[in-house]
Coordinates of C-alpha atoms in Angstrom, one line a residue:
M1462 CA 0.0 0.0 0.0
L1463 CA 2.9 2.4 0.8
G1464 CA 4.5 1.8 -2.6
F1465 CA 1.2 2.4 -4.3
A1466 CA 0.6 5.6 -2.3
L1467 CA 4.1 6.9 -3.1
R1468 CA 3.6 6.3 -6.8
R1469 CA 0.2 8.1 -6.8
I1470 CA 1.7 11.0 -4.9
L1471 CA 4.5 11.3 -7.4
V1472 CA 2.0 11.4 -10.3
A1473 CA -0.1 14.0 -8.4
V1474 CA 2.9 16.2 -7.9
S1475 CA 3.9 15.8 -11.6
V1476 CA 0.4 16.8 -12.7
A1477 CA 0.4 19.8 -10.3
V1478 CA 3.7 21.1 -11.8
T1479 CA 2.3 20.6 -15.3
V1480 CA -0.9 22.5 -14.4
S1481 CA 1.1 25.3 -12.8
V1482 CA 3.2 25.7 -16.0
A1483 CA 0.1 25.5 -18.2
S1484 CA -1.9 28.1 -16.2
F1485 CA 1.0 30.4 -16.3
M1486 CA 1.7 30.0 -20.0
L1487 CA -1.9 30.2 -21.2
L1488 CA -2.3 33.8 -19.9
H1489 CA 1.0 34.9 -21.3
L1490 CA 0.2 33.3 -24.7
S1491 CA -3.2 35.0 -24.8
G1492 CA -1.5 38.3 -25.8
D1493 CA 0.5 41.2 -24.4
L1494 CA -0.4 41.4 -20.7
A1495 CA 1.0 44.9 -20.4
T1496 CA -1.2 46.2 -23.2
A1497 CA -4.2 44.5 -21.8
I1498 CA -3.6 46.0 -18.3
A1499 CA -2.9 49.5 -19.6
G1500 CA -6.0 49.6 -21.9
P1501 CA -6.4 50.5 -25.5
E1502 CA -5.8 54.2 -25.0
A1503 CA -2.4 53.8 -23.3
T1504 CA 0.7 55.2 -24.8
S1505 CA 3.8 53.2 -25.5
E1506 CA 5.6 54.8 -22.6
Q1507 CA 2.7 53.8 -20.2
I1508 CA 2.8 50.3 -21.5
A1509 CA 6.6 50.1 -21.0
A1510 CA 6.2 51.4 -17.5
I1511 CA 3.6 48.7 -16.6
R1512 CA 5.8 46.1 -18.2
R1513 CA 8.6 47.1 -15.8
Q1514 CA 6.3 47.5 -12.8
Y1515 CA 4.9 43.9 -13.1
G1516 CA 8.2 42.3 -14.2
L1517 CA 6.8 41.5 -17.6
D1518 CA 10.1 42.5 -19.2
E1519 CA 11.9 39.6 -17.6
P1520 CA 12.4 36.2 -19.4
L1521 CA 9.4 33.9 -19.1
L1522 CA 11.3 31.4 -17.0
A1523 CA 12.3 34.0 -14.5
Q1524 CA 8.7 35.3 -14.4
F1525 CA 7.4 31.7 -13.8
M1526 CA 9.9 31.0 -11.1
A1527 CA 9.1 34.2 -9.3
W1528 CA 5.3 33.5 -9.6
A1529 CA 5.6 29.9 -8.5
G1530 CA 7.7 30.9 -5.5
R1531 CA 5.1 33.4 -4.4
A1532 CA 2.3 30.9 -5.1
L1533 CA 3.9 28.3 -2.8
Q1534 CA 3.5 30.9 -0.1
L1535 CA -0.1 31.6 -1.1
D1536 CA 0.9 35.0 -2.4
F1537 CA -0.8 35.5 -5.8
G1538 CA -0.2 39.2 -6.0
H1539 CA -2.8 41.9 -6.2
S1540 CA -5.9 42.2 -8.3
F1541 CA -5.8 44.7 -11.1
Y1542 CA -9.5 45.5 -10.8
F1543 CA -10.4 45.0 -7.2
R1544 CA -7.2 46.4 -5.8
E1545 CA -7.0 43.8 -3.2
R1546 CA -4.7 40.8 -2.5
V1547 CA -5.8 37.9 -4.6
T1548 CA -5.5 35.5 -1.7
D1549 CA -8.0 37.6 0.3
L1550 CA -10.4 37.6 -2.6
I1551 CA -10.2 33.8 -2.9
A1552 CA -10.5 33.3 0.8
A1553 CA -13.7 35.4 0.9
R1554 CA -15.3 33.6 -2.1
L1555 CA -14.1 30.0 -1.6
P1556 CA -16.6 29.1 1.3
V1557 CA -19.6 29.9 -1.0
T1558 CA -18.2 27.6 -3.7
L1559 CA -17.4 24.8 -1.2
T1560 CA -20.9 25.1 0.4
L1561 CA -22.5 24.8 -3.0
G1562 CA -20.3 21.8 -4.0
V1563 CA -21.0 19.9 -0.7
I1564 CA -24.8 20.5 -1.0
A1565 CA -24.8 19.6 -4.7
L1566 CA -22.8 16.4 -4.0
G1567 CA -25.2 15.5 -1.2
V1568 CA -28.2 16.0 -3.6
A1569 CA -26.5 13.8 -6.2
L1570 CA -25.7 10.9 -3.8
V1571 CA -29.1 11.0 -2.1
V1572 CA -30.9 10.7 -5.4
A1573 CA -28.5 8.7 -7.6
I1574 CA -27.6 5.8 -5.2
P1575 CA -31.2 4.7 -4.4
L1576 CA -32.0 5.2 -8.1
G1577 CA -29.1 3.0 -9.1
V1578 CA -30.0 0.3 -6.6
L1579 CA -33.6 0.3 -7.7
A1580 CA -32.6 0.1 -11.4
A1581 CA -30.4 -3.0 -10.6
V1582 CA -33.0 -4.7 -8.5
K1583 CA -35.6 -4.1 -11.3
R1584 CA -33.3 -4.8 -14.1
D1585 CA -34.8 -4.7 -17.7
T1586 CA -38.1 -3.3 -16.4
W1587 CA -39.6 0.1 -17.1
I1588 CA -38.1 1.3 -13.8
D1589 CA -34.6 0.4 -15.1
R1590 CA -35.2 2.1 -18.4
A1591 CA -36.6 5.2 -16.7
A1592 CA -33.5 5.4 -14.5
L1593 CA -31.3 5.1 -17.5
A1594 CA -33.3 7.8 -19.3
V1595 CA -32.8 10.1 -16.4
S1596 CA -29.1 9.4 -16.6
V1597 CA -28.9 10.2 -20.4
I1598 CA -30.9 13.4 -20.0
G1599 CA -28.7 14.5 -17.2
Q1600 CA -25.6 14.1 -19.4
A1601 CA -27.1 15.7 -22.4
M1602 CA -28.8 18.7 -20.7
P1603 CA -26.6 21.9 -20.4
S1604 CA -26.3 22.9 -16.8
F1605 CA -27.0 26.6 -17.5
W1606 CA -30.3 25.7 -19.3
F1607 CA -31.4 23.5 -16.5
G1608 CA -30.6 26.2 -14.0
L1609 CA -32.6 28.8 -16.0
T1610 CA -35.5 26.3 -16.2
L1611 CA -35.5 25.9 -12.4
I1612 CA -35.5 29.7 -12.0
M1613 CA -38.5 30.0 -14.3
V1614 CA -40.5 27.3 -12.5
F1615 CA -39.7 27.6 -8.8
S1616 CA -38.7 31.3 -8.6
V1617 CA -40.7 33.2 -11.2
N1618 CA -43.8 31.1 -11.5
L1619 CA -44.2 29.4 -8.1
R1620 CA -42.2 32.0 -6.1
W1621 CA -41.0 29.3 -3.7
L1622 CA -37.3 30.1 -3.8
P1623 CA -35.1 33.2 -4.4
V1624 CA -33.7 33.8 -7.9
S1625 CA -30.2 34.8 -6.9
G1626 CA -27.8 35.6 -4.1
N1627 CA -26.3 33.5 -1.3
A1628 CA -27.7 35.2 1.9
T1629 CA -29.7 32.2 3.2
W1630 CA -29.8 28.4 2.7
K1631 CA -32.8 28.9 0.4
H1632 CA -30.5 30.6 -2.1
F1633 CA -28.4 27.4 -2.4
V1634 CA -31.3 25.0 -3.2
L1635 CA -31.8 25.6 -6.9
P1636 CA -28.1 26.0 -7.7
A1637 CA -27.3 22.8 -5.8
V1638 CA -30.0 20.9 -7.6
A1639 CA -28.8 22.2 -11.0
L1640 CA -25.1 21.3 -10.2
G1641 CA -26.0 18.0 -8.5
Y1642 CA -27.9 16.8 -11.5
Y1643 CA -24.6 17.1 -13.4
A1644 CA -23.1 14.4 -11.2
M1645 CA -26.1 12.1 -10.9
P1646 CA -25.7 10.1 -14.1
A1647 CA -22.2 8.8 -13.3
V1648 CA -23.1 7.9 -9.7
M1649 CA -26.3 6.2 -10.8
R1650 CA -24.7 4.1 -13.5
L1651 CA -21.8 3.1 -11.3
T1652 CA -24.2 2.1 -8.5
R1653 CA -26.4 0.1 -10.9
N1654 CA -23.4 -1.7 -12.4
G1655 CA -21.9 -2.4 -9.1
M1656 CA -25.1 -3.8 -7.7
L1657 CA -25.7 -6.0 -10.7
E1658 CA -22.2 -7.5 -10.3
V1659 CA -22.6 -8.0 -6.5
L1660 CA -26.1 -9.5 -6.8
A1661 CA -24.7 -12.1 -9.1
S1662 CA -21.9 -13.1 -6.7
D1663 CA -21.6 -16.3 -4.8
Y1664 CA -21.8 -14.8 -1.3
V1665 CA -25.1 -13.0 -2.1
R1666 CA -26.5 -16.3 -3.4
T1667 CA -25.3 -18.0 -0.2
A1668 CA -27.0 -15.3 1.9
R1669 CA -30.2 -15.8 0.1
A1670 CA -29.9 -19.6 0.4
K1671 CA -29.6 -19.2 4.2
G1672 CA -33.0 -17.6 4.2
L1673 CA -32.0 -14.0 5.1
P1674 CA -34.7 -11.4 4.4
P1675 CA -34.3 -9.7 1.0
H1676 CA -33.8 -6.3 2.5
K1677 CA -30.9 -7.5 4.6
V1678 CA -29.3 -9.2 1.7
L1679 CA -29.7 -6.0 -0.3
L1680 CA -28.5 -3.5 2.2
R1681 CA -26.1 -5.5 4.4
H1682 CA -24.4 -7.7 1.8
A1683 CA -24.9 -6.2 -1.6
L1684 CA -25.0 -2.4 -1.2
R1685 CA -22.2 -2.2 1.3
N1686 CA -19.8 -3.7 -1.3
A1687 CA -21.3 -2.1 -4.4
V1688 CA -21.0 1.4 -2.9
I1689 CA -17.3 1.3 -2.4
P1690 CA -16.3 2.6 -5.8
V1691 CA -19.1 5.2 -5.5
I1692 CA -17.2 6.8 -2.6
A1693 CA -14.1 7.3 -4.7
L1694 CA -16.2 8.6 -7.6
A1695 CA -17.9 11.1 -5.3
A1696 CA -14.5 12.7 -4.5
V1697 CA -13.7 13.1 -8.2
Q1698 CA -17.2 14.4 -8.9
F1699 CA -16.8 17.0 -6.2
G1700 CA -13.7 18.3 -8.0
F1701 CA -15.7 18.5 -11.2
M1702 CA -18.4 20.4 -9.4
L1703 CA -16.1 23.0 -8.1
G1704 CA -14.8 23.6 -11.7
G1705 CA -18.3 23.5 -13.1
S1706 CA -19.7 25.9 -10.6
I1707 CA -18.5 28.8 -12.7
V1708 CA -21.5 28.5 -15.0
I1709 CA -24.0 27.8 -12.1
E1710 CA -22.7 30.7 -10.0
A1711 CA -23.0 33.0 -13.0
V1712 CA -26.6 31.9 -13.6
F1713 CA -27.7 32.3 -9.9
S1714 CA -25.4 35.2 -9.1
L1715 CA -23.7 33.4 -6.2
Q1716 CA -20.7 35.3 -5.0
G1717 CA -18.3 32.4 -5.1
L1718 CA -15.1 31.5 -7.0
G1719 CA -17.0 30.9 -10.2
Q1720 CA -18.6 34.3 -10.2
L1721 CA -15.2 35.8 -9.3
A1722 CA -13.6 34.0 -12.2
W1723 CA -16.3 35.2 -14.6
E1724 CA -15.9 38.9 -13.4
S1725 CA -12.1 38.6 -13.6
I1726 CA -12.1 37.2 -17.2
A1727 CA -14.5 40.0 -18.3
R1728 CA -12.2 42.6 -16.8
N1729 CA -8.8 41.1 -17.9
D1730 CA -7.9 40.7 -14.2
F1731 CA -5.1 38.1 -15.0
P1732 CA -3.7 37.5 -11.5
V1733 CA -7.1 36.5 -10.2
V1734 CA -7.9 34.2 -13.1
Q1735 CA -4.5 32.6 -12.9
A1736 CA -4.9 32.0 -9.1
I1737 CA -8.4 30.6 -9.4
V1738 CA -7.3 28.2 -12.2
L1739 CA -4.4 27.0 -10.0
V1740 CA -6.4 26.7 -6.8
L1741 CA -9.3 24.7 -8.4
A1742 CA -6.7 22.5 -10.2
M1743 CA -4.9 21.7 -7.0
V1744 CA -8.2 20.9 -5.2
Y1745 CA -9.1 18.5 -8.1
I1746 CA -5.7 16.8 -8.0
A1747 CA -5.9 16.4 -4.3
L1748 CA -9.4 14.9 -4.6
T1749 CA -8.3 12.5 -7.4
L1750 CA -5.4 11.4 -5.3
A1751 CA -7.8 10.7 -2.3
A1752 CA -10.1 8.8 -4.6
D1753 CA -7.2 6.6 -5.8
L1754 CA -6.0 5.9 -2.3
L1755 CA -9.6 5.1 -1.2
N1756 CA -10.0 2.7 -4.1
A1757 CA -6.8 0.9 -3.2
L1758 CA -7.6 0.8 0.4
F1759 CA -10.9 -1.0 -0.2
D1760 CA -9.8 -3.1 -3.2
P1761 CA -6.3 -4.7 -2.7
R1762 CA -6.3 -5.7 -6.4
L1763 CA -5.5 -2.1 -7.4
R1764 CA -2.3 -2.0 -5.4
S1765 CA -0.3 -4.2 -7.7

């Protein structure tokens, strides 16, 4: 297990370094940052002064090393637009995004796991086909369109829930449902496939032969083993949700990292965009590493 963990950690570190280089280079390859910061009306002297001020006249390798060194100390510089430390901006917005992600993941698991179990138990019936249809629709439906539909139905027509903001728990209901529906198909299919495999195993047939009640066979023997890979998948899906929250937060005007990223992109606030990309990527890498270690912990076959 230790050797497997070390290999996975080495891969995670390699990916983190690659993402750091990519996030740094993408912004620099998008154009002249000094010109973008100065604005279209700036003179050549003003652009040159900004280039010197922000160290943009240094070689790219020197710029990257300086930026990476500061990033390791959680110093991402200052925002061009907000005139605040980028670290403070992210610290203020991150709790909203994490809250949205946790609630959305809870919604996805609460709905998808029972649906996957029911689809496996009622295999090849209309229930199974309906569950698979829900899965297909969830993958095909754009999250922003689903979010707007929820707003029209539950906020505009029924007036049950607020349209935008994040002042109370009610403001998180519709965004969490819209974001959670994004993760439901993968969780539901994995639960269904796992249950089908476990229900056909020898120990489940033995438990049935001993006369155990069907619900005990299903919950105590089958589901407990079938849900193991779902736990690891949930960690990965949580990372996807944090990245995908940009669209949902923009639709519902939640003041999280996604909304901050949207505002920063529109205003050419490069330090903020760069920091958000890096932070979300690091969170996703950490969650993926945790998922791999959980899978190996529960399934020794993966350690070889």
